[in-house]
Amino acid sequence: MLEIRNLSVRYGQHVAVSHADINVLRGEIVVVLGANGAGKSSMLKAIGGMVPLDSRAGRTIDGVDVSDIPPHSLVKHGLALVPEGRGNFVELSVRENLLLGAYSQSRDDEEARLTEIFDLFPRLRERLHQQVRTMSGGEQQMVALGRAMMSRPAILLLDEPSLGLAPVVCKELFRLLVRIKKKNVGILLVEQNARQSLAIANRGYLLENGKITASGTSAELFEDGAIGRAYLGT
Ligand code: ATP
């Protein structure tokens, strides 16, 4: 389980996230909803180590305190982040991108890890030597997810994975996230696509002006009138 306590993110005087507590269990999808500028990306970056944690904040993975672990080592503790914009190495091939996802692991079982990825994303096997720059948006998102999964994470952090994808490709992406969750991976998902993400999520948090103002099961959030009006168009 990923446990985040008292997370705040400041940019100079500006407080982007204030005293947030978040939990994600293995095998569940948790979505963070919020308007533009609510602080969703800042929160995810701080959880993933891309923005330093405030000294009063705590981060544990499966009970191990990783609050002070440097970002490049968090992956060894089971945390993988797919940033907004995917973070692919677009000049490189699919295979090269995937292998970079396992850079911190032993090289002995590289092929076994690749096989696990191809089970999830058969299309990547077909496109193994294709340069990532030449792939469609949906395929590039699969490469990013595949690269993150190469580290066999306990928890996957995803920042707006559906951004810029056509509706039919979004649907496929959300189906893939459910398959990843079934591999006993916890997914913390930041999304503007509230309806589709709540439909696959177990639970969610609502972030408003840097503060968590609501949390609950997806059904509870769906039924919350204020959330419906603001984020679901109901
Ligand atoms: P969006 O969905 O539009 O990306 P968000 O909910 O992810 O929004 P953040 O990107 O986390 O929100 O931004 C939260 C606030 O922090 C915004 O007011 C933003 O301008 C500010 N902010 C984000 N990054 C920085 C930065 N590097 N320096 C200064 N302010 C920043």
mmCIF file of C-alpha atoms and ligand atoms in Angstrom:
data_model
loop_
_atom_site.group_PDB
_atom_site.id
_atom_site.type_symbol
_atom_site.label_atom_id
_atom_site.label_comp_id
_atom_site.label_asym_id
_atom_site.label_seq_id
_atom_site.Cartn_x
_atom_site.Cartn_y
_atom_site.Cartn_z
ATOM 1 C CA MET A 1 0.000 0.000 0.000
ATOM 2 C CA LEU A 2 1.089 3.559 -0.723
ATOM 3 C CA GLU A 3 0.390 5.951 2.147
ATOM 4 C CA ILE A 4 0.935 9.686 1.846
ATOM 5 C CA ARG A 5 0.528 11.856 4.903
ATOM 6 C CA ASN A 6 0.387 15.635 5.221
ATOM 7 C CA LEU A 7 1.591 16.364 1.696
ATOM 8 C CA SER A 8 2.056 20.019 0.834
ATOM 9 C CA VAL A 9 3.667 21.499 -2.282
ATOM 10 C CA ARG A 10 4.807 25.111 -2.443
ATOM 11 C CA TYR A 11 6.221 27.107 -5.325
ATOM 12 C CA GLY A 12 7.710 30.118 -3.536
ATOM 13 C CA GLN A 13 4.784 31.782 -1.758
ATOM 14 C CA HIS A 14 2.198 29.823 -3.744
ATOM 15 C CA VAL A 15 0.735 26.764 -1.995
ATOM 16 C CA ALA A 16 -0.276 24.321 -4.751
ATOM 17 C CA VAL A 17 -1.190 21.405 -2.427
ATOM 18 C CA SER A 18 -2.041 21.677 1.242
ATOM 19 C CA HIS A 19 -1.930 18.880 3.862
ATOM 20 C CA ALA A 20 -3.189 16.062 1.626
ATOM 21 C CA ASP A 21 -3.548 12.475 2.920
ATOM 22 C CA ILE A 22 -3.848 9.745 0.284
ATOM 23 C CA ASN A 23 -3.848 5.918 0.360
ATOM 24 C CA VAL A 24 -3.685 3.483 -2.527
ATOM 25 C CA LEU A 25 -3.916 -0.284 -2.042
ATOM 26 C CA ARG A 26 -2.415 -2.787 -4.429
ATOM 27 C CA GLY A 27 -5.059 -3.972 -6.866
ATOM 28 C CA GLU A 28 -7.221 -0.866 -6.776
ATOM 29 C CA ILE A 29 -7.619 2.199 -8.980
ATOM 30 C CA VAL A 30 -7.867 5.516 -7.164
ATOM 31 C CA VAL A 31 -8.663 8.643 -9.143
ATOM 32 C CA VAL A 32 -7.877 12.248 -8.235
ATOM 33 C CA LEU A 33 -10.397 14.622 -9.758
ATOM 34 C CA GLY A 34 -10.118 18.390 -9.893
ATOM 35 C CA ALA A 35 -10.336 21.427 -12.136
ATOM 36 C CA ASN A 36 -7.402 22.909 -14.071
ATOM 37 C CA GLY A 37 -4.843 24.282 -11.634
ATOM 38 C CA ALA A 38 -6.318 22.439 -8.609
ATOM 39 C CA GLY A 39 -2.887 20.960 -7.874
ATOM 40 C CA LYS A 40 -3.342 17.410 -9.211
ATOM 41 C CA SER A 41 -0.066 17.246 -11.162
ATOM 42 C CA SER A 42 1.858 18.908 -8.350
ATOM 43 C CA MET A 43 0.528 16.305 -5.934
ATOM 44 C CA LEU A 44 1.434 13.396 -8.205
ATOM 45 C CA LYS A 45 4.923 14.797 -8.886
ATOM 46 C CA ALA A 46 5.565 15.158 -5.165
ATOM 47 C CA ILE A 47 4.370 11.607 -4.496
ATOM 48 C CA GLY A 48 6.613 10.337 -7.334
ATOM 49 C CA GLY A 49 9.641 12.287 -6.121
ATOM 50 C CA MET A 50 9.827 14.816 -8.953
ATOM 51 C CA VAL A 51 9.063 17.627 -6.523
ATOM 52 C CA PRO A 52 10.740 17.383 -3.085
ATOM 53 C CA LEU A 53 8.550 16.368 -0.138
ATOM 54 C CA ASP A 54 7.952 18.902 2.580
ATOM 55 C CA SER A 55 9.801 17.882 5.775
ATOM 56 C CA ARG A 56 6.481 17.328 7.598
ATOM 57 C CA ALA A 57 5.153 14.952 4.930
ATOM 58 C CA GLY A 58 5.368 11.160 5.063
ATOM 59 C CA ARG A 59 5.486 8.555 2.283
ATOM 60 C CA THR A 60 5.419 4.791 2.915
ATOM 61 C CA ILE A 61 5.176 1.860 0.526
ATOM 62 C CA ASP A 62 4.045 -1.452 2.031
ATOM 63 C CA GLY A 63 4.875 -0.051 5.458
ATOM 64 C CA VAL A 64 8.433 1.014 4.535
ATOM 65 C CA ASP A 65 9.152 4.708 5.099
ATOM 66 C CA VAL A 66 10.433 6.112 1.796
ATOM 67 C CA SER A 67 9.934 9.787 2.627
ATOM 68 C CA ASP A 68 13.631 10.578 2.225
ATOM 69 C CA ILE A 69 14.455 8.211 -0.617
ATOM 70 C CA PRO A 70 15.869 10.027 -3.688
ATOM 71 C CA PRO A 71 13.553 9.978 -6.723
ATOM 72 C CA HIS A 72 15.644 7.554 -8.802
ATOM 73 C CA SER A 73 15.513 4.988 -5.979
ATOM 74 C CA LEU A 74 11.742 5.112 -5.472
ATOM 75 C CA VAL A 75 11.322 2.738 -8.407
ATOM 76 C CA LYS A 76 13.236 0.048 -6.475
ATOM 77 C CA HIS A 77 10.680 0.457 -3.701
ATOM 78 C CA GLY A 78 7.808 -0.194 -6.079
ATOM 79 C CA LEU A 79 6.739 3.249 -7.267
ATOM 80 C CA ALA A 80 6.551 4.077 -10.994
ATOM 81 C CA LEU A 81 5.389 7.396 -12.443
ATOM 82 C CA VAL A 82 4.110 8.064 -15.962
ATOM 83 C CA PRO A 83 4.234 11.862 -16.213
ATOM 84 C CA GLU A 84 1.916 14.068 -18.226
ATOM 85 C CA GLY A 85 3.188 13.930 -21.806
ATOM 86 C CA ARG A 86 4.279 10.292 -21.231
ATOM 87 C CA GLY A 87 8.031 10.812 -20.847
ATOM 88 C CA ASN A 88 8.956 8.468 -23.708
ATOM 89 C CA PHE A 89 12.351 8.574 -25.429
ATOM 90 C CA VAL A 90 10.778 9.169 -28.821
ATOM 91 C CA GLU A 91 13.951 8.781 -30.907
ATOM 92 C CA LEU A 92 14.404 5.256 -29.545
ATOM 93 C CA SER A 93 12.549 2.061 -30.450
ATOM 94 C CA VAL A 94 9.773 0.421 -28.430
ATOM 95 C CA ARG A 95 12.191 -2.242 -27.184
ATOM 96 C CA GLU A 96 14.771 0.341 -26.112
ATOM 97 C CA ASN A 97 12.112 2.330 -24.254
ATOM 98 C CA LEU A 98 10.842 -0.767 -22.467
ATOM 99 C CA LEU A 99 14.347 -1.838 -21.430
ATOM 100 C CA LEU A 100 14.981 1.621 -19.993
ATOM 101 C CA GLY A 101 12.039 0.982 -17.673
ATOM 102 C CA ALA A 102 13.974 -1.871 -16.076
ATOM 103 C CA TYR A 103 17.300 -0.025 -15.882
ATOM 104 C CA SER A 104 17.510 -0.272 -12.108
ATOM 105 C CA GLN A 105 16.799 -4.016 -12.030
ATOM 106 C CA SER A 106 18.945 -7.061 -12.691
ATOM 107 C CA ARG A 107 19.428 -7.756 -16.407
ATOM 108 C CA ASP A 108 18.941 -11.513 -15.934
ATOM 109 C CA ASP A 109 15.188 -11.500 -16.384
ATOM 110 C CA GLU A 110 14.844 -8.736 -18.978
ATOM 111 C CA GLU A 111 13.271 -11.124 -21.474
ATOM 112 C CA ALA A 112 10.787 -12.407 -18.855
ATOM 113 C CA ARG A 113 9.788 -8.836 -18.068
ATOM 114 C CA LEU A 114 9.341 -8.066 -21.777
ATOM 115 C CA THR A 115 7.106 -11.127 -22.127
ATOM 116 C CA GLU A 116 4.914 -9.860 -19.256
ATOM 117 C CA ILE A 117 4.571 -6.530 -21.066
ATOM 118 C CA PHE A 118 3.638 -8.227 -24.354
ATOM 119 C CA ASP A 119 0.916 -10.195 -22.534
ATOM 120 C CA LEU A 120 -0.593 -6.877 -21.477
ATOM 121 C CA PHE A 121 0.093 -5.004 -24.706
ATOM 122 C CA PRO A 122 0.357 -7.480 -27.608
ATOM 123 C CA ARG A 123 0.625 -4.577 -30.045
ATOM 124 C CA LEU A 124 3.989 -3.611 -28.596
ATOM 125 C CA ARG A 125 5.431 -6.986 -29.584
ATOM 126 C CA GLU A 126 4.359 -6.320 -33.186
ATOM 127 C CA ARG A 127 5.953 -2.853 -33.060
ATOM 128 C CA LEU A 128 9.088 -3.805 -31.146
ATOM 129 C CA HIS A 129 11.577 -2.094 -33.454
ATOM 130 C CA GLN A 130 9.438 0.890 -34.441
ATOM 131 C CA GLN A 131 10.703 4.330 -33.467
ATOM 132 C CA VAL A 132 8.312 5.656 -30.822
ATOM 133 C CA ARG A 133 8.049 9.084 -32.514
ATOM 134 C CA THR A 134 6.257 7.440 -35.458
ATOM 135 C CA MET A 135 3.541 5.782 -33.335
ATOM 136 C CA SER A 136 -0.021 6.961 -32.696
ATOM 137 C CA GLY A 137 -0.898 8.725 -29.428
ATOM 138 C CA GLY A 138 -2.577 5.613 -28.028
ATOM 139 C CA GLU A 139 0.390 3.413 -28.916
ATOM 140 C CA GLN A 140 2.812 5.906 -27.372
ATOM 141 C CA GLN A 141 0.752 5.812 -24.175
ATOM 142 C CA MET A 142 1.067 2.005 -24.199
ATOM 143 C CA VAL A 143 4.848 2.359 -24.497
ATOM 144 C CA ALA A 144 4.854 4.699 -21.479
ATOM 145 C CA LEU A 145 2.706 2.293 -19.451
ATOM 146 C CA GLY A 146 4.811 -0.655 -20.600
ATOM 147 C CA ARG A 147 8.011 1.110 -19.594
ATOM 148 C CA ALA A 148 6.591 1.791 -16.129
ATOM 149 C CA MET A 149 5.385 -1.818 -15.795
ATOM 150 C CA MET A 150 8.887 -3.144 -16.637
ATOM 151 C CA SER A 151 9.917 -2.254 -13.071
ATOM 152 C CA ARG A 152 7.087 -4.508 -11.749
ATOM 153 C CA PRO A 153 5.708 -1.687 -9.621
ATOM 154 C CA ALA A 154 3.467 -2.046 -6.585
ATOM 155 C CA ILE A 155 1.974 1.362 -7.341
ATOM 156 C CA LEU A 156 1.664 3.172 -10.667
ATOM 157 C CA LEU A 157 1.187 6.955 -10.732
ATOM 158 C CA LEU A 158 -0.470 8.210 -13.935
ATOM 159 C CA ASP A 159 -0.822 11.870 -14.846
ATOM 160 C CA GLU A 160 -3.638 12.473 -17.361
ATOM 161 C CA PRO A 161 -2.990 9.390 -19.498
ATOM 162 C CA SER A 162 -6.058 10.057 -21.674
ATOM 163 C CA LEU A 163 -4.973 13.588 -22.621
ATOM 164 C CA GLY A 164 -5.146 14.148 -26.370
ATOM 165 C CA LEU A 165 -6.477 10.679 -27.191
ATOM 166 C CA ALA A 166 -9.559 10.099 -29.350
ATOM 167 C CA PRO A 167 -12.617 8.778 -27.418
ATOM 168 C CA VAL A 168 -12.332 5.253 -28.782
ATOM 169 C CA VAL A 169 -8.614 5.133 -27.863
ATOM 170 C CA CYS A 170 -9.455 6.455 -24.371
ATOM 171 C CA LYS A 171 -11.855 3.568 -23.879
ATOM 172 C CA GLU A 172 -9.129 1.091 -24.827
ATOM 173 C CA LEU A 173 -6.695 2.811 -22.466
ATOM 174 C CA PHE A 174 -9.124 2.627 -19.531
ATOM 175 C CA ARG A 175 -9.698 -1.083 -20.255
ATOM 176 C CA LEU A 176 -5.925 -1.582 -20.129
ATOM 177 C CA LEU A 177 -5.749 0.141 -16.745
ATOM 178 C CA VAL A 178 -8.262 -2.382 -15.399
ATOM 179 C CA ARG A 179 -6.064 -5.222 -16.708
ATOM 180 C CA ILE A 180 -3.025 -3.683 -14.993
ATOM 181 C CA LYS A 181 -4.945 -3.351 -11.724
ATOM 182 C CA LYS A 182 -5.829 -7.043 -11.930
ATOM 183 C CA LYS A 183 -2.090 -7.785 -11.843
ATOM 184 C CA ASN A 184 -2.277 -6.557 -8.231
ATOM 185 C CA VAL A 185 -0.882 -3.119 -9.073
ATOM 186 C CA GLY A 186 -2.345 -0.079 -7.317
ATOM 187 C CA ILE A 187 -3.040 2.807 -9.701
ATOM 188 C CA LEU A 188 -3.234 6.444 -8.646
ATOM 189 C CA LEU A 189 -4.766 8.229 -11.595
ATOM 190 C CA VAL A 190 -5.008 11.971 -12.138
ATOM 191 C CA GLU A 191 -7.684 12.642 -14.743
ATOM 192 C CA GLN A 192 -9.872 15.368 -16.154
ATOM 193 C CA ASN A 193 -11.994 12.708 -17.794
ATOM 194 C CA ALA A 194 -14.058 12.309 -14.619
ATOM 195 C CA ARG A 195 -16.844 10.121 -15.941
ATOM 196 C CA GLN A 196 -14.647 7.463 -17.552
ATOM 197 C CA SER A 197 -12.082 7.408 -14.772
ATOM 198 C CA LEU A 198 -14.718 7.083 -12.028
ATOM 199 C CA ALA A 199 -16.279 4.259 -14.026
ATOM 200 C CA ILE A 200 -13.113 2.149 -13.661
ATOM 201 C CA ALA A 201 -11.951 3.447 -10.263
ATOM 202 C CA ASN A 202 -12.639 1.847 -6.884
ATOM 203 C CA ARG A 203 -12.293 5.123 -5.014
ATOM 204 C CA GLY A 204 -11.492 8.761 -5.574
ATOM 205 C CA TYR A 205 -10.457 12.064 -4.085
ATOM 206 C CA LEU A 206 -11.577 15.526 -5.100
ATOM 207 C CA LEU A 207 -8.887 18.220 -5.047
ATOM 208 C CA GLU A 208 -10.011 21.859 -4.977
ATOM 209 C CA ASN A 209 -7.524 24.726 -4.688
ATOM 210 C CA GLY A 210 -4.874 22.332 -3.378
ATOM 211 C CA LYS A 211 -7.085 20.769 -0.686
ATOM 212 C CA ILE A 212 -8.829 17.403 -0.621
ATOM 213 C CA THR A 213 -12.465 18.371 -0.163
ATOM 214 C CA ALA A 214 -14.155 15.012 -0.747
ATOM 215 C CA SER A 215 -13.255 11.339 -0.921
ATOM 216 C CA GLY A 216 -15.157 8.099 -1.170
ATOM 217 C CA THR A 217 -15.982 5.127 -3.322
ATOM 218 C CA SER A 218 -16.666 5.822 -6.988
ATOM 219 C CA ALA A 219 -20.367 5.202 -6.383
ATOM 220 C CA GLU A 220 -20.406 7.773 -3.583
ATOM 221 C CA LEU A 221 -18.602 10.354 -5.736
ATOM 222 C CA PHE A 222 -20.946 9.663 -8.674
ATOM 223 C CA GLU A 223 -23.930 10.312 -6.410
ATOM 224 C CA ASP A 224 -22.495 13.497 -4.891
ATOM 225 C CA GLY A 225 -24.565 16.276 -6.440
ATOM 226 C CA ALA A 226 -21.832 18.918 -6.316
ATOM 227 C CA ILE A 227 -19.294 16.641 -8.012
ATOM 228 C CA GLY A 228 -21.873 15.677 -10.600
ATOM 229 C CA ARG A 229 -22.583 19.310 -11.461
ATOM 230 C CA ALA A 230 -18.918 20.384 -11.521
ATOM 231 C CA TYR A 231 -17.210 17.392 -13.125
ATOM 232 C CA LEU A 232 -19.764 15.052 -14.668
ATOM 233 C CA GLY A 233 -22.146 17.472 -16.318
ATOM 234 C CA THR A 234 -25.156 15.972 -14.490
HETATM 235 P P1 ATP B 1 -3.872 20.963 -14.849
HETATM 236 O O1 ATP B 1 -4.894 19.911 -14.932
HETATM 237 O O2 ATP B 1 -4.258 22.229 -15.565
HETATM 238 O O3 ATP B 1 -2.476 20.502 -15.172
HETATM 239 P P2 ATP B 1 -3.384 20.629 -12.031
HETATM 240 O O4 ATP B 1 -4.557 20.363 -11.161
HETATM 241 O O5 ATP B 1 -2.536 19.480 -12.410
HETATM 242 O O6 ATP B 1 -3.854 21.439 -13.305
HETATM 243 P P3 ATP B 1 -0.943 21.877 -11.151
HETATM 244 O O7 ATP B 1 -0.311 21.770 -12.503
HETATM 245 O O8 ATP B 1 -0.466 20.995 -10.090
HETATM 246 O O9 ATP B 1 -2.519 21.733 -11.274
HETATM 247 O O10 ATP B 1 -0.817 23.396 -10.677
HETATM 248 C C1 ATP B 1 -1.317 23.837 -9.429
HETATM 249 C C2 ATP B 1 -0.910 25.292 -9.225
HETATM 250 O O11 ATP B 1 0.504 25.393 -9.048
HETATM 251 C C3 ATP B 1 -1.263 26.195 -10.408
HETATM 252 O O12 ATP B 1 -1.676 27.445 -9.888
HETATM 253 C C4 ATP B 1 0.048 26.324 -11.158
HETATM 254 O O13 ATP B 1 0.134 27.562 -11.832
HETATM 255 C C5 ATP B 1 1.063 26.246 -10.030
HETATM 256 N N1 ATP B 1 2.336 25.652 -10.484
HETATM 257 C C6 ATP B 1 2.489 24.423 -11.044
HETATM 258 N N2 ATP B 1 3.795 24.191 -11.332
HETATM 259 C C7 ATP B 1 4.468 25.305 -10.954
HETATM 260 C C8 ATP B 1 5.850 25.683 -10.980
HETATM 261 N N3 ATP B 1 6.804 24.866 -11.451
HETATM 262 N N4 ATP B 1 6.167 26.918 -10.515
HETATM 263 C C9 ATP B 1 5.234 27.749 -10.028
HETATM 264 N N5 ATP B 1 3.911 27.447 -9.948
HETATM 265 C C10 ATP B 1 3.524 26.243 -10.410
#
